[in-house]
Short mmCIF file of C-alpha atoms and ligand atoms in Angstrom, two decimals:
data_model
loop_
_atom_site.label_atom_id
_atom_site.label_comp_id
_atom_site.label_asym_id
_atom_site.label_seq_id
_atom_site.Cartn_x
_atom_site.Cartn_y
_atom_site.Cartn_z
CA MET C 874 29.35 46.35 4.36
CA LYS C 875 33.11 46.67 4.27
CA LEU C 876 35.38 43.62 4.15
CA THR C 877 37.12 44.88 7.27
CA ASP C 878 33.86 44.59 9.25
CA LEU C 879 33.79 40.84 8.77
CA THR C 880 35.58 37.95 10.41
CA ASP C 881 38.31 36.65 8.16
CA PRO C 882 36.55 33.47 6.96
CA ALA C 883 33.45 35.55 6.10
CA ALA C 884 35.63 38.09 4.31
CA ASP C 885 37.22 35.27 2.31
CA ALA C 886 33.80 34.03 1.23
CA LEU C 887 32.64 37.51 0.27
CA ARG C 888 35.83 38.18 -1.67
CA GLU C 889 35.34 35.01 -3.68
CA ALA C 890 31.65 35.75 -4.29
CA ARG C 891 32.59 39.22 -5.57
CA ALA C 892 35.30 37.78 -7.82
CA LEU C 893 32.79 35.32 -9.24
CA ALA C 894 30.22 38.05 -9.83
CA ALA C 895 32.85 40.13 -11.60
CA GLY C 896 33.65 37.22 -13.89
CA HIS C 897 37.11 36.65 -12.43
CA SER C 898 36.30 33.31 -10.98
CA ALA C 899 39.31 31.84 -9.22
CA ALA C 900 39.28 29.35 -6.41
CA THR C 901 41.71 29.90 -3.56
CA VAL C 902 43.66 27.29 -1.65
CA ARG C 903 45.49 28.36 1.49
CA LEU C 904 48.49 26.11 2.06
CA GLY C 905 50.18 26.21 5.47
CA VAL C 906 53.90 25.40 5.56
CA THR C 907 55.16 24.67 9.03
CA GLY C 908 57.70 22.68 11.05
CA LEU C 909 60.11 23.38 13.85
CA SER C 910 62.99 25.79 13.32
CA ARG C 911 65.49 24.63 10.63
CA ALA C 912 63.14 21.92 9.34
CA GLY C 913 63.45 23.42 5.84
CA LYS C 914 60.37 25.67 5.40
CA THR C 915 62.13 28.58 3.70
CA VAL C 916 64.06 26.36 1.31
CA PHE C 917 60.90 24.38 0.53
CA ILE C 918 58.80 27.42 -0.40
CA THR C 919 61.60 29.05 -2.39
CA SER C 920 62.24 25.93 -4.44
CA LEU C 921 58.54 25.19 -4.91
CA VAL C 922 57.83 28.67 -6.28
CA ARG C 923 60.85 28.64 -8.57
CA ASN C 924 60.05 25.15 -9.87
CA LEU C 925 56.50 26.26 -10.66
CA THR C 926 57.24 29.68 -12.12
CA GLY C 927 60.51 28.66 -13.84
CA ASP C 928 61.52 25.59 -15.79
CA GLY C 929 60.96 23.03 -13.04
CA ARG C 930 61.02 19.30 -13.74
CA LEU C 931 57.82 18.04 -12.15
CA PRO C 932 56.92 14.72 -13.81
CA PHE C 933 54.87 13.50 -10.84
CA PHE C 934 52.77 16.65 -10.51
CA ALA C 935 49.95 15.38 -12.72
CA PRO C 936 48.49 18.68 -14.02
CA HIS C 937 52.01 19.76 -14.99
CA ALA C 938 52.95 16.41 -16.57
CA GLN C 939 49.68 16.41 -18.54
CA GLY C 940 50.54 19.83 -19.96
CA ARG C 941 47.42 21.42 -18.49
CA ILE C 942 49.18 24.21 -16.60
CA ARG C 943 49.52 27.16 -18.92
CA ARG C 944 51.07 29.72 -16.63
CA VAL C 945 52.04 30.16 -12.98
CA TYR C 946 52.93 33.61 -11.64
CA LEU C 947 53.24 35.60 -8.44
CA GLU C 948 50.51 38.06 -7.60
CA PRO C 949 49.99 40.54 -4.75
CA GLN C 950 48.75 38.65 -1.71
CA PRO C 951 45.24 39.25 -0.37
CA ASP C 952 46.19 39.92 3.28
CA ASP C 953 47.75 43.37 3.57
CA ALA C 954 48.47 42.88 7.26
CA LEU C 955 50.83 39.95 6.69
CA PRO C 956 54.47 40.33 5.66
CA ARG C 957 55.24 38.94 2.23
CA PHE C 958 57.51 35.88 2.00
CA THR C 959 60.72 37.43 0.67
CA TYR C 960 61.03 34.98 -2.20
CA GLU C 961 63.21 37.18 -4.44
CA ASP C 962 65.77 37.76 -1.65
CA HIS C 963 66.01 34.03 -0.95
CA LEU C 964 66.43 33.30 -4.65
CA ALA C 965 69.18 35.93 -4.94
CA LEU C 966 71.13 34.23 -2.12
CA LEU C 967 70.91 30.89 -3.90
CA ALA C 968 72.18 32.57 -7.07
CA ALA C 969 75.09 34.35 -5.30
CA ASP C 970 78.71 33.30 -5.81
CA PRO C 971 79.24 31.31 -3.67
CA PRO C 972 75.60 30.40 -3.10
CA VAL C 973 74.20 30.79 0.41
CA TRP C 974 71.23 29.08 2.04
CA PRO C 975 68.56 31.68 2.85
CA GLU C 976 67.79 32.61 6.44
CA GLY C 977 65.08 30.42 7.97
CA THR C 978 61.54 31.28 8.98
CA ARG C 979 61.28 33.52 12.04
CA ARG C 980 57.74 34.86 11.66
CA ILE C 981 54.59 34.34 9.63
CA SER C 982 54.63 35.43 5.99
CA GLN C 983 52.63 34.85 2.86
CA LEU C 984 52.96 34.58 -0.89
CA ARG C 985 50.28 34.25 -3.59
CA LEU C 986 50.83 32.13 -6.70
CA THR C 987 48.23 32.10 -9.45
CA PHE C 988 47.78 29.10 -11.75
CA GLU C 989 46.14 29.33 -15.15
CA TYR C 990 45.22 25.83 -16.22
CA THR C 991 43.00 23.75 -18.43
CA SER C 992 40.63 21.50 -16.55
CA GLU C 993 40.50 17.74 -17.10
CA SER C 994 36.73 17.92 -17.08
CA ALA C 995 34.95 18.72 -20.32
CA LEU C 996 32.13 20.33 -18.37
CA ARG C 997 34.47 22.73 -16.57
CA ARG C 998 36.35 23.43 -19.80
CA ALA C 999 33.04 24.53 -21.31
CA PHE C 1000 33.05 27.41 -18.80
CA GLY C 1001 36.48 28.52 -19.92
CA ASP C 1002 39.99 28.11 -18.58
CA GLY C 1003 40.56 27.67 -14.87
CA ARG C 1004 42.39 29.90 -12.45
CA LEU C 1005 43.57 28.97 -8.98
CA HIS C 1006 45.16 31.14 -6.32
CA LEU C 1007 47.57 29.31 -4.05
CA ASP C 1008 48.19 31.35 -0.91
CA ILE C 1009 51.25 29.92 0.80
CA VAL C 1010 51.41 30.74 4.50
CA ASP C 1011 54.78 30.10 6.16
CA TYR C 1012 54.79 30.05 9.96
CA PRO C 1013 56.96 28.65 12.78
CA GLY C 1014 55.70 25.30 14.14
CA GLU C 1015 56.62 26.61 17.59
CA TRP C 1016 53.59 28.91 17.46
CA LEU C 1017 51.19 25.95 17.38
CA ILE C 1018 52.10 25.00 20.93
CA ASP C 1019 50.29 28.08 22.19
CA LEU C 1020 46.96 26.40 21.51
CA ALA C 1021 47.13 25.02 25.06
CA LEU C 1022 47.19 28.57 26.46
CA LEU C 1023 43.67 29.27 25.19
CA ASP C 1024 42.31 27.00 27.93
CA GLN C 1025 44.55 28.13 30.74
CA ASP C 1026 44.48 31.14 33.03
CA PHE C 1027 47.72 32.61 34.34
CA ALA C 1028 47.69 30.59 37.58
CA THR C 1029 47.13 27.28 35.75
CA TRP C 1030 49.76 28.09 33.15
CA SER C 1031 52.24 29.15 35.85
CA ARG C 1032 51.79 25.89 37.71
CA GLN C 1033 52.45 23.87 34.56
CA ALA C 1034 55.39 25.99 33.42
CA LEU C 1035 57.12 25.76 36.80
CA ALA C 1036 56.46 22.00 37.00
CA ASP C 1037 58.15 21.67 33.59
CA ALA C 1038 61.09 23.75 34.83
CA ALA C 1039 61.35 21.48 37.90
CA VAL C 1040 61.58 18.44 35.58
CA ALA C 1041 64.39 20.23 33.69
CA ALA C 1042 66.14 21.25 36.94
CA ARG C 1043 69.34 19.47 35.86
CA TYR C 1044 69.96 22.53 33.70
CA PRO C 1045 71.41 25.57 35.49
CA HIS C 1046 69.05 27.96 33.66
CA ALA C 1047 66.02 26.06 34.95
CA ARG C 1048 67.40 26.21 38.48
CA ALA C 1049 68.05 29.95 38.10
CA LEU C 1050 64.44 30.53 37.06
CA LEU C 1051 63.06 28.41 39.92
CA ALA C 1052 65.27 30.17 42.49
CA PHE C 1053 64.28 33.59 41.18
CA THR C 1054 60.53 32.98 41.06
CA GLY C 1055 60.58 31.10 44.40
CA ALA C 1056 61.91 34.19 46.14
CA LEU C 1057 59.25 36.54 44.75
CA ASP C 1058 56.17 37.82 46.53
CA PRO C 1059 53.36 38.17 43.96
CA HIS C 1060 51.64 40.67 46.24
CA ALA C 1061 54.62 43.02 46.30
CA ALA C 1062 54.33 46.23 44.31
CA LEU C 1063 55.33 45.79 40.66
CA ASP C 1064 58.96 46.63 40.01
CA GLU C 1065 59.47 46.75 36.24
CA ALA C 1066 63.13 45.76 36.61
CA VAL C 1067 62.03 42.55 38.37
CA ALA C 1068 59.48 41.81 35.62
CA GLN C 1069 62.15 42.31 32.96
CA GLN C 1070 64.67 40.14 34.78
CA GLY C 1071 62.12 37.35 35.30
CA ALA C 1072 61.14 37.41 31.63
CA ARG C 1073 64.80 37.29 30.62
CA LEU C 1074 65.52 34.32 32.90
CA PHE C 1075 62.42 32.54 31.59
CA ARG C 1076 63.40 33.08 27.96
CA THR C 1077 67.00 31.99 28.55
CA TYR C 1078 65.81 28.82 30.29
CA LEU C 1079 63.42 27.97 27.44
CA ALA C 1080 66.11 28.48 24.80
CA ALA C 1081 68.70 26.46 26.73
CA ALA C 1082 66.31 23.59 27.46
CA ARG C 1083 65.29 23.48 23.83
CA ALA C 1084 68.87 23.47 22.57
CA ALA C 1085 69.69 20.60 24.94
CA GLU C 1086 66.61 18.47 24.26
CA PRO C 1087 64.52 19.03 21.14
CA HIS C 1088 61.31 17.66 22.68
CA LEU C 1089 61.44 20.64 24.99
CA SER C 1090 60.61 22.69 21.87
CA THR C 1091 57.04 22.13 22.97
CA LEU C 1092 57.59 24.21 26.08
CA GLY C 1093 55.89 27.47 25.32
CA PRO C 1094 54.86 30.14 24.94
CA GLY C 1095 55.74 29.88 21.27
CA ARG C 1096 56.70 33.52 20.84
CA PHE C 1097 59.35 33.19 23.54
CA LEU C 1098 61.05 30.68 21.22
CA MET C 1099 60.24 32.43 17.94
CA PRO C 1100 59.24 36.02 18.73
CA GLY C 1101 58.68 37.09 15.12
CA ASP C 1102 57.80 40.79 15.13
CA LEU C 1103 57.29 40.74 18.91
CA ASP C 1104 61.01 40.67 19.72
CA GLY C 1105 61.47 43.10 22.61
CA SER C 1106 57.73 43.78 22.88
CA PRO C 1107 56.14 44.35 26.33
CA LEU C 1108 53.76 41.53 25.42
CA LEU C 1109 56.64 39.16 26.12
CA THR C 1110 57.58 40.51 29.57
CA PHE C 1111 55.88 37.92 31.72
CA PHE C 1112 56.99 34.70 33.38
CA PRO C 1113 55.38 32.06 35.62
CA LEU C 1114 54.84 32.75 39.31
CA PRO C 1115 54.66 30.04 41.99
CA PRO C 1116 51.21 28.64 42.76
CA ILE C 1117 50.33 30.58 45.84
CA SER C 1118 46.88 32.02 46.35
CA GLY C 1119 45.81 35.30 44.91
CA LEU C 1120 47.10 35.24 41.33
CA ALA C 1121 43.96 35.35 39.23
CA ILE C 1122 42.37 38.72 38.85
CA SER C 1123 38.66 39.09 38.60
CA GLY C 1124 37.53 40.08 35.13
CA LEU C 1125 40.90 39.48 33.50
CA ALA C 1126 40.99 35.71 33.20
CA PRO C 1127 40.25 34.30 29.72
CA SER C 1128 36.57 33.72 29.13
CA GLY C 1129 35.13 30.49 30.47
CA LEU C 1130 37.51 30.37 33.40
CA ALA C 1131 36.34 31.34 36.83
CA PRO C 1132 38.91 33.60 38.41
CA SER C 1133 39.42 32.23 41.87
CA GLU C 1134 40.98 35.04 43.81
CA THR C 1135 42.21 38.52 43.27
CA ALA C 1136 45.63 40.11 43.31
CA ALA C 1137 45.79 43.76 44.18
CA ARG C 1138 46.07 46.23 41.35
CA GLY C 1139 49.63 47.46 41.07
CA SER C 1140 51.12 44.21 42.41
CA LEU C 1141 53.55 41.96 40.52
CA GLY C 1142 50.94 39.16 40.36
CA HIS C 1143 48.36 41.55 38.93
CA ALA C 1144 50.75 42.91 36.30
CA LEU C 1145 51.97 39.48 35.13
CA THR C 1146 48.39 38.14 34.95
CA ARG C 1147 47.41 41.10 32.79
CA ARG C 1148 50.38 40.59 30.49
CA TYR C 1149 49.67 36.89 30.14
CA ASP C 1150 46.03 37.60 29.30
CA SER C 1151 47.11 40.24 26.79
CA TYR C 1152 49.45 37.73 25.18
CA VAL C 1153 46.61 35.23 24.82
CA ALA C 1154 44.14 37.86 23.57
CA HIS C 1155 46.44 39.86 21.27
CA VAL C 1156 48.94 37.27 20.04
CA VAL C 1157 47.65 33.72 20.37
CA LYS C 1158 43.99 34.18 19.45
CA PRO C 1159 44.62 36.37 16.39
CA PHE C 1160 47.13 33.85 15.01
CA PHE C 1161 44.72 30.92 15.32
CA ARG C 1162 41.67 32.90 14.21
CA ASP C 1163 43.12 34.92 11.34
CA HIS C 1164 45.65 32.47 9.95
CA PHE C 1165 45.56 28.91 11.24
CA ALA C 1166 41.77 28.43 11.08
CA ARG C 1167 41.74 29.58 7.46
CA LEU C 1168 44.13 26.95 6.09
CA ASP C 1169 42.86 24.33 3.63
CA ARG C 1170 45.97 22.21 3.25
CA GLN C 1171 49.05 21.80 5.36
CA ILE C 1172 52.59 20.51 4.97
CA VAL C 1173 54.52 19.76 8.16
CA LEU C 1174 58.25 19.52 7.53
CA VAL C 1175 60.40 17.36 9.77
CA ASP C 1176 64.18 17.20 9.95
CA ALA C 1177 64.27 13.52 10.94
CA LEU C 1178 67.86 13.11 9.76
CA SER C 1179 69.28 15.59 12.27
CA ALA C 1180 67.46 13.71 15.01
CA LEU C 1181 68.85 10.42 13.68
CA ASN C 1182 72.34 11.85 13.86
CA ARG C 1183 71.84 12.31 17.58
CA GLY C 1184 70.50 8.80 18.30
CA PRO C 1185 67.35 6.94 19.42
CA GLN C 1186 66.51 9.30 22.31
CA ALA C 1187 66.51 12.26 19.93
CA LEU C 1188 64.03 10.47 17.65
CA ASP C 1189 61.72 9.86 20.60
CA ASP C 1190 62.08 13.53 21.44
CA LEU C 1191 61.16 14.48 17.91
CA ALA C 1192 58.02 12.29 18.06
CA THR C 1193 57.03 14.05 21.31
CA ALA C 1194 57.68 17.47 19.81
CA MET C 1195 55.63 16.62 16.71
CA THR C 1196 52.77 15.41 18.88
CA GLY C 1197 52.72 18.79 20.60
CA VAL C 1198 52.70 20.57 17.26
CA LEU C 1199 50.05 18.31 15.71
CA LYS C 1200 47.61 18.68 18.57
CA ALA C 1201 46.55 21.89 16.89
CA PHE C 1202 45.15 19.82 14.00
CA ARG C 1203 42.99 17.69 16.22
CA PRO C 1204 39.38 18.73 15.77
CA GLY C 1205 37.71 19.54 19.04
CA THR C 1206 40.98 20.11 20.96
CA ASN C 1207 39.68 23.50 21.83
CA SER C 1208 36.07 24.56 21.55
CA TRP C 1209 36.88 28.17 20.69
CA LEU C 1210 39.08 26.94 17.82
CA SER C 1211 36.64 24.29 16.54
CA ARG C 1212 33.94 26.95 16.22
CA LEU C 1213 36.29 28.86 13.95
CA PHE C 1214 37.03 25.92 11.69
CA ARG C 1215 34.52 26.65 8.97
CA ARG C 1216 36.79 24.94 6.54
CA ARG C 1217 39.14 22.42 7.98
CA VAL C 1218 42.51 21.22 6.84
CA ASP C 1219 41.60 18.09 4.89
CA ARG C 1220 45.06 17.02 3.75
CA ILE C 1221 48.27 17.04 5.73
CA LEU C 1222 51.57 16.08 4.19
CA PHE C 1223 54.13 15.02 6.75
CA ALA C 1224 57.47 15.35 4.99
CA ALA C 1225 61.00 14.35 6.00
CA THR C 1226 63.23 17.02 4.46
CA LYS C 1227 66.81 16.92 3.16
CA ALA C 1228 66.48 13.43 1.64
CA ASP C 1229 69.46 14.35 -0.58
CA HIS C 1230 71.62 13.70 2.51
CA LEU C 1231 71.01 9.99 1.90
CA HIS C 1232 71.56 7.69 -1.07
CA HIS C 1233 68.29 6.94 -2.86
CA SER C 1234 68.51 3.32 -1.67
CA SER C 1235 67.61 4.67 1.80
CA HIS C 1236 64.78 6.99 0.72
CA SER C 1237 62.01 4.46 1.22
CA ALA C 1238 63.36 3.74 4.72
CA LEU C 1239 63.32 7.49 5.45
CA GLU C 1240 59.73 7.60 4.28
CA ALA C 1241 58.91 4.64 6.52
CA LEU C 1242 60.56 6.48 9.40
CA VAL C 1243 58.51 9.61 8.86
CA GLY C 1244 55.45 7.37 8.50
CA ALA C 1245 56.24 5.85 11.89
CA LEU C 1246 56.72 9.32 13.37
CA THR C 1247 53.37 10.34 11.89
CA GLU C 1248 51.73 7.24 13.34
CA THR C 1249 53.09 7.98 16.78
CA ALA C 1250 52.05 11.59 16.60
CA ARG C 1251 48.71 10.71 15.05
CA THR C 1252 47.86 8.16 17.72
CA ARG C 1253 48.95 10.46 20.47
CA ALA C 1254 47.37 13.58 19.08
CA GLU C 1255 44.29 11.65 17.93
CA PHE C 1256 43.59 13.85 14.99
CA ALA C 1257 41.08 12.47 12.58
CA GLY C 1258 39.32 13.57 9.48
CA ALA C 1259 42.32 14.70 7.46
CA VAL C 1260 44.10 12.52 4.93
CA VAL C 1261 47.69 12.29 6.14
CA LYS C 1262 50.56 11.21 3.91
CA PRO C 1263 54.23 10.69 4.78
CA LEU C 1264 56.89 11.56 2.21
CA ALA C 1265 60.68 11.90 2.06
CA LEU C 1266 61.77 14.88 -0.06
CA ALA C 1267 64.56 17.32 -0.76
CA ALA C 1268 63.36 20.74 -1.86
CA ILE C 1269 66.83 21.48 -3.20
CA ARG C 1270 69.15 18.71 -4.12
CA ALA C 1271 72.65 19.68 -2.93
CA THR C 1272 74.29 16.32 -3.66
CA ARG C 1273 74.61 13.79 -6.45
CA GLU C 1274 75.06 10.06 -6.17
CA GLY C 1275 78.06 7.90 -6.95
CA GLU C 1276 79.85 4.75 -5.97
CA VAL C 1277 83.22 4.34 -4.29
CA LYS C 1278 85.33 1.26 -4.19
CA SER C 1279 85.82 -0.24 -0.76
CA GLY C 1280 88.02 -3.34 -1.10
CA ARG C 1281 86.24 -5.37 -3.76
CA GLU C 1282 82.89 -3.81 -3.17
CA LEU C 1283 81.30 -0.78 -4.77
CA VAL C 1284 79.62 1.24 -2.04
CA PRO C 1285 76.87 3.73 -2.91
CA CYS C 1286 77.75 7.24 -1.75
CA ILE C 1287 76.65 10.85 -2.08
CA ILE C 1288 78.86 13.59 -3.42
CA GLY C 1289 78.62 17.22 -2.36
CA THR C 1290 80.51 20.07 -0.72
CA PRO C 1291 80.09 19.91 3.07
CA LEU C 1292 79.74 23.33 4.71
CA ALA C 1293 82.80 24.76 6.44
CA GLY C 1294 83.13 23.40 9.97
CA GLU C 1295 81.08 20.22 9.38
CA ARG C 1296 82.83 17.13 10.75
CA VAL C 1297 82.81 13.42 9.98
CA ALA C 1298 85.08 10.82 11.57
CA GLY C 1299 87.47 13.45 12.89
CA VAL C 1300 87.71 15.30 9.54
CA THR C 1301 86.67 18.95 9.52
CA PHE C 1302 85.58 20.28 6.13
CA ASP C 1303 86.68 23.61 4.66
CA GLY C 1304 83.46 24.45 2.81
CA LYS C 1305 85.15 24.34 -0.61
CA THR C 1306 86.09 20.74 -1.27
CA GLU C 1307 83.73 18.36 -2.99
CA THR C 1308 83.70 15.07 -1.11
CA ALA C 1309 82.20 11.61 -1.55
CA LEU C 1310 80.56 10.43 1.66
CA PHE C 1311 78.91 7.22 2.72
CA PRO C 1312 76.06 8.44 4.89
CA GLY C 1313 75.12 4.93 6.07
CA ASP C 1314 71.99 2.85 5.67
CA LEU C 1315 68.66 3.22 7.33
CA PRO C 1316 67.04 -0.03 8.51
CA ALA C 1317 63.87 -0.92 6.63
CA ASP C 1318 61.91 -1.26 9.90
CA PRO C 1319 61.84 2.19 11.48
CA GLN C 1320 60.67 0.91 14.88
CA VAL C 1321 64.17 -0.27 15.73
CA LEU C 1322 65.33 3.34 15.50
CA PHE C 1323 63.25 4.55 18.41
CA SER C 1324 64.46 3.85 21.91
CA GLY C 1325 62.76 1.03 23.76
CA PRO C 1326 62.77 -2.76 23.77
CA ALA C 1327 62.90 -3.07 19.96
CA THR C 1328 66.13 -1.08 19.72
CA THR C 1329 69.18 -3.20 19.22
CA ALA C 1330 72.74 -2.21 18.65
CA ALA C 1331 72.45 -3.63 15.14
CA GLY C 1332 69.13 -1.89 14.58
CA ALA C 1333 70.18 1.57 15.69
CA ALA C 1334 70.80 3.67 12.61
CA ASP C 1335 74.34 3.96 11.50
CA VAL C 1336 73.71 7.24 9.73
CA ARG C 1337 75.95 10.27 9.74
CA THR C 1338 74.88 13.25 7.69
CA VAL C 1339 76.50 16.66 7.27
CA ARG C 1340 75.15 19.94 5.95
CA PHE C 1341 76.07 20.65 2.34
CA ARG C 1342 76.64 23.88 0.48
CA ALA C 1343 73.67 24.93 -1.65
CA PRO C 1344 74.07 24.36 -5.41
CA ARG C 1345 74.35 27.61 -7.32
CA LEU C 1346 71.18 28.64 -9.10
CA VAL C 1347 71.33 30.31 -12.53
CA LEU C 1348 68.57 32.91 -12.65
CA GLU C 1349 68.39 33.13 -16.44
CA THR C 1350 70.25 31.33 -19.22
CA SER C 1351 71.44 33.06 -22.38
CA GLY C 1352 68.58 31.37 -24.20
CA GLY C 1353 66.02 32.93 -21.83
CA GLY C 1354 65.56 29.75 -19.78
CA ARG C 1355 64.79 30.02 -16.07
CA PRO C 1356 66.38 26.95 -14.46
CA ALA C 1357 64.90 25.67 -11.21
CA PRO C 1358 66.65 23.77 -8.43
CA ALA C 1359 66.83 19.99 -8.79
CA HIS C 1360 64.77 18.32 -6.06
CA ILE C 1361 63.60 14.97 -4.78
CA ARG C 1362 59.82 14.36 -4.81
CA LEU C 1363 58.83 18.02 -4.63
CA ASP C 1364 56.47 17.18 -7.50
CA ARG C 1365 54.82 14.37 -5.53
CA ALA C 1366 54.35 16.76 -2.61
CA LEU C 1367 52.65 19.26 -4.92
CA ASP C 1368 50.46 16.60 -6.44
CA PHE C 1369 49.17 15.53 -3.03
CA LEU C 1370 48.72 19.08 -1.76
CA ILE C 1371 47.00 20.74 -4.72
CA GLY C 1372 46.76 18.29 -7.66
CA ASP C 1373 43.02 17.73 -7.09
CA LYS C 1374 42.37 21.48 -7.06
CA LEU C 1375 43.69 21.68 -10.62
CA ALA C 1376 41.67 18.73 -11.94
P1 GDP E 1396 63.35 26.82 8.38
O1 GDP E 1396 63.90 27.32 9.70
O2 GDP E 1396 62.33 25.73 8.60
O3 GDP E 1396 62.85 27.91 7.47
O4 GDP E 1396 64.57 26.06 7.66
P2 GDP E 1396 65.37 26.44 6.32
O5 GDP E 1396 64.50 26.33 5.12
O6 GDP E 1396 66.07 27.74 6.52
O7 GDP E 1396 66.42 25.25 6.27
C1 GDP E 1396 67.42 25.11 7.29
C2 GDP E 1396 68.69 24.55 6.68
O8 GDP E 1396 68.48 23.20 6.27
C3 GDP E 1396 69.14 25.27 5.41
O9 GDP E 1396 69.94 26.38 5.72
C4 GDP E 1396 69.92 24.17 4.68
O10 GDP E 1396 71.22 24.08 5.22
C5 GDP E 1396 69.18 22.92 5.08
N1 GDP E 1396 68.20 22.49 4.06
C6 GDP E 1396 66.88 22.79 3.97
N2 GDP E 1396 66.30 22.15 2.92
C7 GDP E 1396 67.28 21.42 2.33
C8 GDP E 1396 67.33 20.52 1.21
O11 GDP E 1396 66.33 20.25 0.51
N3 GDP E 1396 68.53 19.94 0.93
C9 GDP E 1396 69.65 20.19 1.67
N4 GDP E 1396 70.80 19.58 1.33
N5 GDP E 1396 69.66 21.02 2.73
C10 GDP E 1396 68.49 21.63 3.05
#
């Protein structure tokens, strides 16, 4: 039997059995890295790989601190069909003069790291040194929202999508979509120009709603927000039609759904139903089946500080958005998906990124905030079974700490070079000047940060953060050293995610 004849989980098992038989025993851990756009996925993976393969300082990554990791290196990834995470390009940008942050995640990609290590266990050591493959899978969190589509036919999805647009009708783009679709006759002959225009209006509305209110990031379909390789593809030329009879087409609805009525072949309703079904069959299902269902561990990155900058409502919005994203981790959300979960994600790290934007005296409050966000999302999404840990981290530390004198007091501050165009208190930065900033304090009780009865003027966070220029990375020192970016708690993240696999 060829590997290509098998489902992916079966192929994984066979691959490992063959490796064992050939004496190349190496366990594999598939680590998913996700989060909404700009959460910090690309920076996280780039720094993690460099810290592991270069001279990273990782005192809280136990196998590293105990001196049991002998070598970590990149290897060709096992999945030929996936793009490789362009680690070297990202690293080169960080090493440029001036350094530049790499471009963020726009599609799924993968990278394989191999660890050679000495086991803690005498029994395992007796079988020789250990090897572990870590397959890092980077994907947009926006894609997880499409899980809901697996249970919906086109008519059901259309109803929901247009109801969402009606709620957002204060935005002109939502009104434009509603006016356009309201004037259409689904039984009219398909006019491709109309399909294209509808899809364009739909996409523009989604993007505008999302930019205005982050919780609307959970309005899908996910590929309309983050098209990845499907940008411009005919698979994305559909949009919701009003709920009038005759939209479902016999034989084309997703399995398990009884198509109620038929729309004539060649009509607009028929064409859009077909395209929606193709999207579910050829985009959504393959992602969940071939990638998501094969993950062992997951880190979900959250840019809680940007939300804090915008106030209590934005934090509520973020909690709502994270609930939408985390529903995918709830066992039994979807029966098709639960059948696929041979191995289930058993650890999820929920990490607030960019902790270097705050003084360390606020880090535990940031961790409490992400813990509260996790709690909200966990209660709402009701996922169980996985160990979930909150953490505040900075994959790349772009600031250092100091103190400035304010009257008689010494106030803790952070020092860095704000990016050109960033503003604080009416000052616009030029991107070149190092500046000491007081980002403010986070309250110890995160609940006061969310909107609602507990919020008080005194409790609302008085935090202002700006984006900083990346520190310049030296690729190789004259002595042959390979410096790695300074970080905050990247080692603790690693320890939680894979420490036990290297025991
Ligand atoms: P992605 O869209 O999730 O891949 O997000 P990126 O990894 O591209 O990060 C988005 C932006 O956040 C970057 O361009 C940086 O400006 C900022 N950023 C991400 N991680 C860090 C960090 O650890 N420290 C600091 N100071 N900024 C970060």
